[in-house]
Amino acid sequence: MVILKEDGQPLQTGTTAPPANWSTRRLMNSAAPSTGMVCHQKHSQTSELSSAINRFQPAGLVERIQAIAQNVSNMAVRVEQILQNSMAAGRVRDGSSGQCEVPRDPRYPDCPGKVDWMRARWTSDPCYAFYGVDGSDCSFLIYLSEVEWFCPPLAWRNHSSPPTVHTHTRQTATTKRQAAFRTDLSSLLDLVGTGKESLSFMKRRMRRLASQWGTAAQRLHSKLRQRWREQKKILVHVGFLTEESGDVFSPKVLKGGPLGEMVQWADILTALHVLGHNLKISMSVKELQGFLGVPPGRGSCPLTGPLPFDLIYTDYHGMQQMKQHMGLSLKRHKCHIRVIDTFGTEPAYNHEDYATLHGYRTNWGYWNLNCRQYMTMFPHTPDNSFMGFVSEELNDTEKSSIMQNKVNNMAVVYGKEASMWKQGKEGFLQILHRYMEVHGTVYYETQRPPEVPAYVKNHGLLPQHELQTLLRKAKLFIGFGFPYEGPAPLEAIANGCIYLQPKFHPPHSSLNHEFFRGKPTSREVSSQHPYAEQYIGRPHVMTVDYNNSQEFDSAIREIMSTKVEPYLPYEYTCEGMLERVHAYIQHQDFCTPEAPFPPANSSSKLGLSSPASPGPQFVLLPNSSALTWAPNANAPPAWPPLSSLRLLASQEGQSCVEACQRANLVCEPALFRFVNNKEALRGLEVQCEVVEAEVNHVFPAFSVLRRECGLQKDPLLYSCAGLSPKYRRLCPCRDYRRGQVALCRDCL
């Protein structure tokens, strides 16, 4: 600390100077520290002296130390008064006295109102003082023009030098580094940390699959033919495991609680590490604030300077925490965020204003992201990106051994919690018991759960390797209808089990089922595990009506007479996940504005062919009702590329998800902007008497009856999921790679 005389000359030096990043974040040009800093130092010194007093006992010494402490305290008060006078004088010299006039500039209409708010509330968050606000109108205007952006720059301020930022946030184009595949996970395991059973579970999983990740990295490296890949700076903030979110998962890891989210996060972390990116991992709000360079306070102030990360992976809990602590910066930086979202978020729920106006508002949606920034556990919502997870892959020797040692009449029940065995299970369990020996893995502490029938051999909650052994013996893995869409059925199928699950009549959704109520999706779930039903199917998966005892009985007998090999879809192997995550990181860019289509110089704003590319933009595919991009038409850069586009019209009341699926294709929301025009309507031979652009999540679409056509006005509402009984939709479908539905054939 430097103490000044009244003439401004140093009197004495002492304690350590404030941190370097403290001074760089100040906006006031005064050379003196703020009064708040002096108060903090005064309090700190007094506390240190008090602590010292408690350690000394000799008579007379305590009194002398107390007298010294009082003198230091009095001196600090006097210095504070001198500094206040110095700062006030400095503002007058700068032409920035406390009487600054609030500008009335039509380009900054919110400025006067923001100044009024600051006058009343600037002490509500310490971050304002951190940025130099001291209660004067001049400090308000400096803050609102240089930290926030509600007021015009002040003429008397020096704008010639760039704003100072934390040194660790500096980013330049020259710092790009090449990503190199990694096969050693030791540094990742150190990053994950300790102290929670959830973290221990994730680290055990990483170690168990380490060799498979290494092999997958080598295969993908060969496939990419040493293509240059940029190393990204990535922050992974696992919001649901933070204490601030309540972390209900960690205490239940060893008690039969859900593990699906931890499985996925462990695999995401491993994939990012193996792909060679620069990772930081945050498991608390304090760590999040430190990594982002959040100013001290309650989150009212934005970050200054560039974001220190290229990508941030988080979840809905993390989004709430970032909103609370990043202030206005979240809106500026949200294009860098990827939200891990198990059940998916549809565009009508994501668009805040639209959701509020049309009844789609929930507790989870409304973030106004590009919906491809949400990343799901299964490929059930094409509006989102499919992140997934991995299951252990077996070699040919292991597969052969499993098939030889299968116990034909052995069934394992999918249900670790006793509550899953309650009510309504007795009928079909009795049928199953007639044919098979039934095994359970239900958690209990001292006494066998009474909900589990006496004929069930309950092993209790098993470690992963013991569960693997059990599944490799069993012929059948049977679901009770809950939990929905977990990883366990894929693991069972990969270990040679047939998975039997209930069909739901009617399908479960947010409209009729408590579990989905409040989730930002209208998706209808036709069975416990729709991916297994639709993408794997017989003979590995059987979906039947459990309420029909004859159908259930027949299914059990069919299972006992059916031989299957262990099966794992490629997209759930380590290589499949690495391939997919690599493609997303290298090709998905939500920060660079997309070029308008049709281009501004084209002959029609609603999409007539541009003079540069005569002829139709779409041509009919041979032996198909789908259109594709014309080979001689100008193809703007896009990912997925326009070569993958297949344009279809849905039926009335049919979504593009279903229309594309029925043609063995996938709806691709990134391609909507190329079919949201008159040219696409003309290619499909749609008769339009009226063509209007509206904010409507089923557009682009047309009504055959009324001969009305609607184009989408707001790109955030391009929706594969939207449907209406009044309209047939224009659906941008695409092809996909065998075993990798997330990527088109030319996407890698």
Coordinates of C-alpha atoms in Angstrom, one line a residue, residues 251-742:
P251 CA -25.6 -38.8 -3.3
K252 CA -27.7 -41.4 -5.3
V253 CA -24.9 -42.9 -7.4
L254 CA -24.4 -45.8 -5.0
K255 CA -28.1 -46.0 -4.2
G256 CA -29.6 -46.9 -7.6
G257 CA -30.1 -43.3 -8.8
P258 CA -30.0 -42.3 -12.5
L259 CA -26.6 -42.5 -14.1
G260 CA -27.5 -41.7 -17.7
E261 CA -26.4 -38.0 -17.5
M262 CA -23.1 -38.9 -15.9
V263 CA -22.5 -41.5 -18.5
Q264 CA -23.0 -38.9 -21.2
W265 CA -20.9 -36.2 -19.6
A266 CA -18.1 -38.6 -19.0
D267 CA -18.1 -39.6 -22.7
I268 CA -18.4 -35.9 -23.8
L269 CA -15.3 -35.0 -21.7
T270 CA -13.4 -38.0 -23.1
A271 CA -14.3 -37.3 -26.7
L272 CA -13.3 -33.6 -26.5
H273 CA -10.0 -34.6 -24.8
V274 CA -9.2 -37.4 -27.2
L275 CA -9.9 -35.0 -30.2
G276 CA -7.1 -32.9 -28.8
H277 CA -8.9 -29.8 -27.6
N278 CA -7.8 -27.5 -24.8
L279 CA -10.3 -28.2 -21.9
K280 CA -11.2 -26.5 -18.7
I281 CA -13.8 -28.2 -16.5
S282 CA -16.0 -26.4 -14.0
M283 CA -18.1 -28.1 -11.4
S284 CA -19.0 -25.1 -9.3
V285 CA -20.3 -21.5 -9.9
K286 CA -17.0 -20.2 -8.3
E287 CA -15.0 -22.1 -10.9
L288 CA -17.3 -20.9 -13.7
Q289 CA -16.8 -17.2 -12.6
G290 CA -13.1 -17.7 -12.5
F291 CA -12.8 -19.2 -15.9
L292 CA -15.0 -16.6 -17.6
G293 CA -13.4 -13.6 -15.8
V294 CA -16.7 -12.5 -14.2
P295 CA -16.4 -9.3 -12.3
P296 CA -17.0 -9.6 -8.5
G297 CA -20.6 -9.0 -7.5
R298 CA -24.0 -10.3 -8.2
G299 CA -23.8 -10.7 -12.0
S300 CA -25.4 -7.4 -13.1
C301 CA -22.3 -6.3 -15.1
P302 CA -21.2 -7.8 -18.4
L303 CA -17.8 -9.3 -19.2
T304 CA -15.4 -7.0 -21.0
G305 CA -13.0 -8.2 -23.7
P306 CA -13.4 -11.4 -25.8
L307 CA -14.7 -14.6 -24.4
P308 CA -11.7 -16.8 -23.3
F309 CA -13.3 -19.9 -24.9
D310 CA -14.3 -20.9 -28.4
L311 CA -17.0 -23.3 -27.1
I312 CA -18.8 -23.8 -23.8
Y313 CA -20.6 -27.1 -23.1
T314 CA -23.2 -26.9 -20.3
D315 CA -26.7 -28.0 -19.5
Y316 CA -29.9 -26.1 -18.5
H317 CA -28.8 -25.7 -14.9
G318 CA -25.5 -24.2 -16.2
M319 CA -27.4 -21.9 -18.5
Q320 CA -29.3 -20.5 -15.6
Q321 CA -26.1 -20.0 -13.7
M322 CA -24.5 -18.3 -16.6
K323 CA -27.5 -16.0 -17.0
Q324 CA -27.2 -15.0 -13.3
H325 CA -23.4 -14.3 -13.4
M326 CA -22.7 -13.1 -17.0
G327 CA -25.3 -10.4 -17.1
L328 CA -25.7 -8.9 -20.6
S329 CA -22.7 -10.8 -21.8
L330 CA -24.7 -14.0 -22.1
K331 CA -26.7 -12.6 -25.1
R332 CA -23.4 -11.5 -26.7
H333 CA -21.6 -14.8 -26.3
K334 CA -24.4 -17.3 -26.4
C335 CA -23.5 -18.4 -30.0
H336 CA -20.5 -20.2 -28.4
I337 CA -22.7 -22.3 -26.0
R338 CA -23.8 -25.9 -26.5
V339 CA -26.5 -27.2 -24.2
I340 CA -26.6 -30.9 -23.3
D341 CA -30.3 -31.6 -23.3
T342 CA -31.5 -35.2 -22.8
F343 CA -35.0 -34.9 -24.1
G344 CA -34.7 -32.2 -26.7
T345 CA -35.9 -28.6 -27.2
E346 CA -38.2 -27.7 -30.1
P347 CA -38.1 -24.3 -31.8
A348 CA -41.6 -23.2 -30.7
Y349 CA -40.4 -23.6 -27.1
N350 CA -37.0 -22.1 -27.6
H351 CA -38.3 -18.8 -29.1
E352 CA -39.1 -16.7 -26.0
D353 CA -41.7 -14.3 -27.5
Y354 CA -43.3 -16.9 -29.6
A355 CA -43.5 -19.4 -26.8
T356 CA -45.1 -16.8 -24.5
L357 CA -47.7 -15.7 -27.1
H358 CA -48.7 -19.2 -28.2
G359 CA -48.6 -21.3 -25.0
Y360 CA -45.3 -23.0 -25.4
R361 CA -43.6 -21.3 -22.5
T362 CA -42.0 -23.8 -20.0
N363 CA -39.5 -23.7 -17.2
W364 CA -36.7 -25.0 -19.5
G365 CA -37.0 -23.5 -23.0
Y366 CA -37.0 -19.8 -24.1
W367 CA -33.3 -19.2 -24.6
N368 CA -33.5 -18.0 -28.2
L369 CA -30.6 -20.2 -29.3
N370 CA -30.2 -21.8 -32.7
C371 CA -31.9 -25.1 -31.9
R372 CA -28.9 -27.0 -33.2
Q373 CA -27.0 -25.7 -30.2
Y374 CA -29.1 -28.1 -28.0
M375 CA -27.4 -31.6 -28.1
T376 CA -29.4 -34.7 -27.2
M377 CA -28.7 -38.2 -25.9
F378 CA -30.5 -39.9 -28.8
P379 CA -31.4 -38.7 -32.3
H380 CA -35.0 -38.1 -31.5
T381 CA -35.2 -34.4 -32.2
P382 CA -33.7 -33.4 -35.6
D383 CA -34.1 -29.7 -34.8
N384 CA -31.3 -30.4 -32.3
S385 CA -27.8 -31.9 -32.7
F386 CA -27.4 -35.5 -31.6
M387 CA -24.5 -35.8 -29.1
G388 CA -25.1 -39.3 -27.8
F389 CA -22.7 -41.4 -25.6
V390 CA -20.8 -44.7 -26.1
S391 CA -21.3 -48.3 -25.2
E392 CA -18.5 -50.8 -24.8
E393 CA -17.7 -52.5 -28.1
L394 CA -16.9 -56.2 -28.2
N395 CA -14.4 -58.0 -30.4
D396 CA -15.2 -61.1 -32.4
T397 CA -13.8 -63.4 -29.8
E398 CA -15.9 -61.8 -27.0
K399 CA -19.0 -62.0 -29.1
S400 CA -18.5 -65.7 -29.8
S401 CA -17.9 -66.4 -26.2
I402 CA -21.1 -64.6 -25.2
M403 CA -23.2 -66.5 -27.7
Q404 CA -21.9 -69.8 -26.4
N405 CA -22.5 -69.0 -22.8
K406 CA -26.0 -67.5 -23.0
V407 CA -28.6 -68.9 -20.5
N408 CA -31.7 -69.3 -22.6
N409 CA -34.2 -68.9 -19.8
M410 CA -32.5 -66.0 -17.9
A411 CA -34.1 -62.5 -17.8
V412 CA -32.7 -59.4 -16.2
V413 CA -35.2 -56.6 -15.2
Y414 CA -34.3 -53.0 -16.1
G415 CA -35.2 -51.2 -12.8
K416 CA -32.6 -50.4 -10.0
E417 CA -35.1 -48.6 -7.7
A418 CA -37.7 -50.4 -5.7
S419 CA -40.3 -47.8 -6.7
M420 CA -40.1 -49.0 -10.3
W421 CA -41.5 -52.3 -9.3
K422 CA -44.7 -50.9 -7.8
Q423 CA -48.3 -51.4 -9.1
G424 CA -49.3 -53.0 -12.3
K425 CA -46.3 -55.2 -12.9
E426 CA -47.6 -58.5 -11.3
G427 CA -49.5 -59.7 -14.4
F428 CA -46.7 -59.7 -17.0
L429 CA -44.0 -60.7 -14.4
Q430 CA -46.0 -63.8 -13.6
I431 CA -46.0 -64.7 -17.3
L432 CA -42.3 -64.1 -17.5
H433 CA -41.7 -66.2 -14.4
R434 CA -43.5 -69.2 -16.0
Y435 CA -40.8 -69.3 -18.7
M436 CA -37.7 -67.7 -17.3
E437 CA -35.6 -67.2 -14.2
V438 CA -36.0 -63.5 -13.3
H439 CA -33.0 -61.5 -12.0
G440 CA -33.1 -58.0 -10.5
T441 CA -30.4 -55.4 -9.6
V442 CA -32.5 -53.4 -7.1
Y443 CA -30.7 -51.3 -4.6
Y444 CA -31.3 -52.0 -0.9
E445 CA -29.4 -51.3 2.3
T446 CA -30.3 -54.0 4.8
Q447 CA -33.6 -55.7 3.9
R448 CA -34.9 -57.0 0.6
P449 CA -37.3 -54.4 -1.0
P450 CA -40.9 -55.7 -0.4
E451 CA -41.9 -54.5 -3.9
V452 CA -39.7 -57.1 -5.5
P453 CA -41.5 -60.5 -5.8
A454 CA -40.0 -63.4 -3.9
Y455 CA -39.2 -65.4 -7.0
V456 CA -36.9 -62.7 -8.3
K457 CA -33.2 -63.3 -7.7
N458 CA -32.1 -59.8 -6.6
H459 CA -28.4 -59.1 -6.8
G460 CA -28.6 -55.6 -5.4
L461 CA -26.9 -52.7 -7.0
L462 CA -24.0 -54.1 -9.0
P463 CA -20.7 -52.4 -10.1
Q464 CA -20.5 -51.9 -13.8
H465 CA -18.2 -54.9 -14.5
E466 CA -20.5 -57.3 -12.5
L467 CA -23.5 -56.0 -14.4
Q468 CA -21.7 -56.6 -17.6
T469 CA -21.1 -60.2 -16.6
L470 CA -24.8 -60.7 -15.7
L471 CA -26.0 -59.2 -19.0
R472 CA -23.6 -61.5 -20.9
K473 CA -25.3 -64.5 -19.4
A474 CA -28.9 -63.3 -19.8
K475 CA -31.1 -63.9 -22.8
L476 CA -33.6 -61.1 -22.1
F477 CA -33.4 -57.6 -20.7
I478 CA -36.9 -56.4 -19.9
G479 CA -38.1 -52.8 -19.4
F480 CA -40.9 -51.7 -17.1
G481 CA -41.7 -48.5 -19.0
F482 CA -39.5 -46.2 -16.9
P483 CA -36.8 -44.7 -17.0
Y484 CA -37.2 -43.3 -20.5
E485 CA -34.4 -43.4 -23.1
G486 CA -31.5 -44.4 -20.9
P487 CA -28.2 -46.0 -21.9
A488 CA -28.9 -49.4 -20.2
P489 CA -30.9 -51.0 -23.1
L490 CA -28.1 -50.3 -25.6
E491 CA -25.5 -51.8 -23.2
A492 CA -27.8 -54.9 -22.9
I493 CA -28.1 -55.3 -26.7
A494 CA -24.4 -54.8 -27.0
N495 CA -23.9 -57.8 -24.6
G496 CA -26.2 -60.1 -26.7
C497 CA -29.5 -59.6 -24.9
I498 CA -32.9 -59.1 -26.6
Y499 CA -34.5 -56.0 -25.2
L500 CA -38.3 -56.3 -24.5
Q501 CA -40.2 -53.0 -23.8
P502 CA -43.8 -51.8 -23.5
K503 CA -45.5 -49.9 -26.3
F504 CA -47.4 -46.9 -25.1
H505 CA -51.1 -46.4 -26.0
P506 CA -51.5 -43.4 -26.5
P507 CA -47.9 -42.2 -26.8
H508 CA -46.5 -40.3 -23.8
S509 CA -45.9 -36.6 -24.2
S510 CA -46.1 -33.3 -22.3
L511 CA -49.8 -33.2 -23.0
N512 CA -50.7 -36.4 -21.2
H513 CA -47.9 -37.5 -18.9
E514 CA -46.5 -35.9 -15.8
F515 CA -42.9 -36.8 -16.5
F516 CA -42.8 -34.8 -19.7
R517 CA -44.9 -31.9 -18.5
G518 CA -42.9 -28.7 -18.5
K519 CA -40.2 -30.1 -20.9
P520 CA -39.7 -27.9 -24.0
T521 CA -41.0 -30.5 -26.5
S522 CA -44.2 -31.8 -27.9
R523 CA -42.5 -35.1 -28.9
E524 CA -44.6 -38.2 -28.6
V525 CA -42.8 -41.2 -27.0
S526 CA -44.3 -44.4 -28.4
S527 CA -42.3 -46.8 -26.1
Q528 CA -39.8 -46.7 -23.3
H529 CA -36.9 -46.5 -25.7
P530 CA -38.0 -45.1 -29.1
Y531 CA -34.5 -45.2 -30.5
A532 CA -34.2 -49.0 -29.8
E533 CA -37.6 -49.5 -31.4
Q534 CA -37.1 -47.4 -34.5
Y535 CA -33.3 -47.6 -35.3
I536 CA -32.5 -51.1 -34.0
G537 CA -35.8 -53.1 -34.0
R538 CA -36.2 -56.8 -34.4
P539 CA -34.7 -59.3 -33.6
H540 CA -32.7 -57.3 -31.0
V541 CA -35.7 -55.2 -29.8
M542 CA -39.3 -56.2 -29.3
T543 CA -42.0 -53.6 -28.5
V544 CA -45.3 -55.1 -27.3
D545 CA -48.4 -54.2 -25.4
Y546 CA -47.9 -55.4 -21.9
N547 CA -51.6 -55.1 -21.1
N548 CA -52.3 -57.8 -23.7
S549 CA -51.2 -61.0 -21.9
Q550 CA -51.5 -63.1 -25.1
E551 CA -49.2 -60.8 -27.0
F552 CA -46.7 -60.7 -24.1
D553 CA -46.7 -64.5 -23.7
S554 CA -46.1 -64.9 -27.4
A555 CA -43.2 -62.4 -27.3
I556 CA -41.5 -64.3 -24.5
R557 CA -41.7 -67.6 -26.4
E558 CA -40.4 -66.0 -29.5
I559 CA -37.4 -64.5 -27.6
M560 CA -36.5 -67.9 -26.2
S561 CA -36.3 -69.4 -29.6
T562 CA -34.4 -66.5 -31.3
K563 CA -30.7 -66.3 -31.4
V564 CA -29.0 -62.9 -31.8
E565 CA -25.5 -61.7 -31.9
P566 CA -24.3 -58.8 -29.7
Y567 CA -25.1 -55.6 -31.6
L568 CA -24.0 -52.0 -31.2
P569 CA -24.9 -49.2 -33.6
Y570 CA -21.8 -47.5 -35.0
E571 CA -23.0 -44.1 -33.8
Y572 CA -22.7 -45.4 -30.2
T573 CA -19.2 -46.7 -30.6
C574 CA -16.2 -44.5 -29.5
E575 CA -15.3 -44.0 -33.1
G576 CA -18.8 -43.0 -34.0
M577 CA -19.0 -40.4 -31.3
L578 CA -15.6 -39.0 -32.1
E579 CA -16.5 -38.7 -35.7
R580 CA -19.8 -36.9 -34.9
V581 CA -18.3 -34.5 -32.3
H582 CA -15.3 -33.7 -34.6
A583 CA -17.8 -32.8 -37.4
Y584 CA -19.8 -30.5 -35.2
I585 CA -16.7 -28.7 -33.8
Q586 CA -15.2 -28.2 -37.3
H587 CA -18.4 -27.3 -39.2
Q588 CA -21.1 -25.8 -36.9
D589 CA -20.7 -22.1 -36.5
F590 CA -23.5 -20.1 -34.9
C591 CA -21.5 -16.9 -34.4
T592 CA -20.9 -15.9 -38.0
P593 CA -24.1 -14.5 -39.6
E594 CA -25.4 -16.6 -42.5
A595 CA -25.4 -15.0 -45.9
P596 CA -28.9 -14.1 -46.9
F597 CA -30.6 -16.5 -49.3
P598 CA -31.6 -15.8 -52.0
P599 CA -28.7 -13.3 -52.3
A600 CA -29.6 -9.6 -52.1
N601 CA -28.9 -9.1 -55.8
S602 CA -31.2 -12.0 -56.9
S603 CA -34.3 -11.2 -59.0
S604 CA -36.8 -11.7 -56.2
K605 CA -36.7 -11.4 -52.5
L606 CA -39.1 -14.3 -52.3
G607 CA -36.8 -16.6 -54.1
L608 CA -36.9 -16.5 -57.9
S609 CA -33.8 -17.9 -59.6
S610 CA -31.0 -15.5 -59.7
P611 CA -29.7 -14.3 -63.1
A612 CA -26.3 -15.8 -62.3
S613 CA -27.9 -19.3 -62.2
P614 CA -30.5 -19.6 -65.0
G615 CA -33.0 -22.5 -64.8
P616 CA -34.7 -24.1 -61.8
Q617 CA -32.9 -24.4 -58.5
F618 CA -34.6 -27.8 -57.8
V619 CA -35.0 -30.8 -60.0
L620 CA -36.9 -34.1 -59.5
L621 CA -34.9 -37.1 -58.3
P622 CA -35.3 -40.2 -60.5
N623 CA -38.1 -42.6 -59.3
S624 CA -38.9 -40.2 -56.4
S625 CA -41.3 -37.4 -55.4
A626 CA -38.4 -35.6 -53.8
L627 CA -36.6 -32.7 -55.3
T628 CA -32.8 -32.1 -55.1
W629 CA -30.6 -29.1 -55.7
A630 CA -30.1 -28.7 -59.5
P631 CA -26.5 -29.7 -60.5
N632 CA -26.2 -26.5 -62.7
A633 CA -27.6 -24.2 -60.0
N634 CA -25.3 -22.0 -57.9
A635 CA -24.8 -23.9 -54.6
P636 CA -23.9 -21.5 -51.7
P637 CA -21.6 -22.9 -49.0
A638 CA -23.5 -24.7 -46.4
W639 CA -23.1 -27.5 -43.8
P640 CA -24.6 -30.0 -44.4
P641 CA -23.8 -29.3 -48.1
L642 CA -26.7 -28.8 -50.5
S643 CA -25.8 -32.0 -52.3
S644 CA -27.5 -33.8 -49.4
L645 CA -30.8 -31.9 -49.7
R646 CA -34.0 -33.8 -50.6
L647 CA -37.1 -31.5 -50.6
L648 CA -40.4 -33.1 -49.8
A649 CA -43.9 -31.9 -49.0
S650 CA -45.5 -33.4 -45.9
Q651 CA -49.2 -34.4 -45.6
E652 CA -51.6 -32.2 -43.6
G653 CA -51.0 -32.7 -39.9
Q654 CA -47.7 -34.3 -40.5
S655 CA -44.4 -33.0 -39.2
C656 CA -41.2 -32.9 -41.3
V657 CA -39.7 -35.3 -38.8
E658 CA -42.2 -37.9 -39.9
A659 CA -42.3 -37.0 -43.6
C660 CA -38.6 -37.4 -43.9
Q661 CA -38.5 -40.6 -41.8
R662 CA -41.0 -42.2 -44.1
A663 CA -38.7 -41.6 -47.0
N664 CA -35.7 -43.1 -45.1
L665 CA -34.3 -39.6 -44.7
V666 CA -33.7 -37.1 -41.9
C667 CA -35.1 -33.6 -41.5
E668 CA -32.2 -31.1 -41.6
P669 CA -33.1 -27.7 -40.1
A670 CA -29.9 -26.1 -41.4
L671 CA -31.3 -26.4 -44.9
F672 CA -34.6 -24.7 -44.3
R673 CA -33.3 -21.3 -45.5
F674 CA -32.7 -22.8 -48.9
V675 CA -36.3 -24.0 -49.3
N676 CA -38.1 -21.0 -47.7
N677 CA -38.8 -19.4 -51.1
K678 CA -41.1 -19.3 -54.1
E679 CA -38.7 -21.4 -56.1
A680 CA -39.2 -24.3 -53.8
L681 CA -43.0 -23.9 -53.9
R682 CA -42.9 -23.8 -57.7
G683 CA -40.6 -26.9 -57.8
L684 CA -43.2 -28.8 -55.8
E685 CA -45.9 -27.5 -58.2
V686 CA -47.8 -25.8 -55.4
Q687 CA -50.5 -23.4 -56.6
C688 CA -50.3 -20.2 -54.5
E689 CA -52.8 -17.3 -54.8
V690 CA -51.3 -15.6 -51.8
V691 CA -47.7 -15.9 -50.6
E692 CA -47.0 -14.2 -47.2
A693 CA -44.1 -14.3 -44.8
E694 CA -45.1 -14.8 -41.1
V695 CA -43.7 -15.8 -37.7
N696 CA -45.2 -19.3 -37.5
H697 CA -43.3 -22.5 -36.5
V698 CA -45.0 -24.6 -39.2
F699 CA -43.8 -22.3 -42.1
P700 CA -42.7 -22.7 -44.8
A701 CA -46.0 -24.5 -45.7
F702 CA -49.0 -24.3 -47.9
S703 CA -52.7 -25.0 -47.8
V704 CA -54.1 -26.9 -50.8
L705 CA -57.7 -26.0 -49.9
R706 CA -57.2 -22.3 -49.6
R707 CA -54.3 -22.0 -52.1
E708 CA -52.4 -20.0 -49.5
C709 CA -48.6 -20.3 -49.0
G710 CA -46.6 -19.1 -46.1
L711 CA -42.9 -18.5 -45.8
Q712 CA -41.0 -18.2 -42.5
K713 CA -40.1 -14.7 -41.3
D714 CA -38.0 -15.7 -38.3
P715 CA -35.2 -18.2 -38.8
L716 CA -35.3 -19.2 -35.1
L717 CA -38.6 -20.9 -35.9
Y718 CA -37.5 -23.2 -38.7
S719 CA -38.9 -26.3 -37.2
C720 CA -38.7 -30.0 -38.2
A721 CA -41.2 -30.8 -35.4
G722 CA -43.9 -28.3 -36.2
L723 CA -47.2 -29.6 -37.7
S724 CA -50.7 -28.3 -38.4
P725 CA -53.9 -30.0 -39.7
K726 CA -54.4 -27.0 -42.0
Y727 CA -51.0 -27.1 -43.8
R728 CA -48.6 -29.3 -45.8
R729 CA -45.1 -28.4 -44.9
L730 CA -42.0 -27.9 -47.1
C731 CA -39.5 -30.3 -45.6
P732 CA -35.7 -30.1 -46.2
C733 CA -34.7 -33.7 -45.7
R734 CA -31.2 -35.1 -46.2
D735 CA -29.4 -38.4 -46.6
Y736 CA -27.3 -39.9 -43.8
R737 CA -24.2 -42.1 -43.4
R738 CA -24.8 -45.7 -42.6
G739 CA -24.9 -46.1 -38.8
Q740 CA -24.4 -42.4 -38.3
V741 CA -27.8 -40.6 -38.6
A742 CA -26.3 -37.2 -37.5

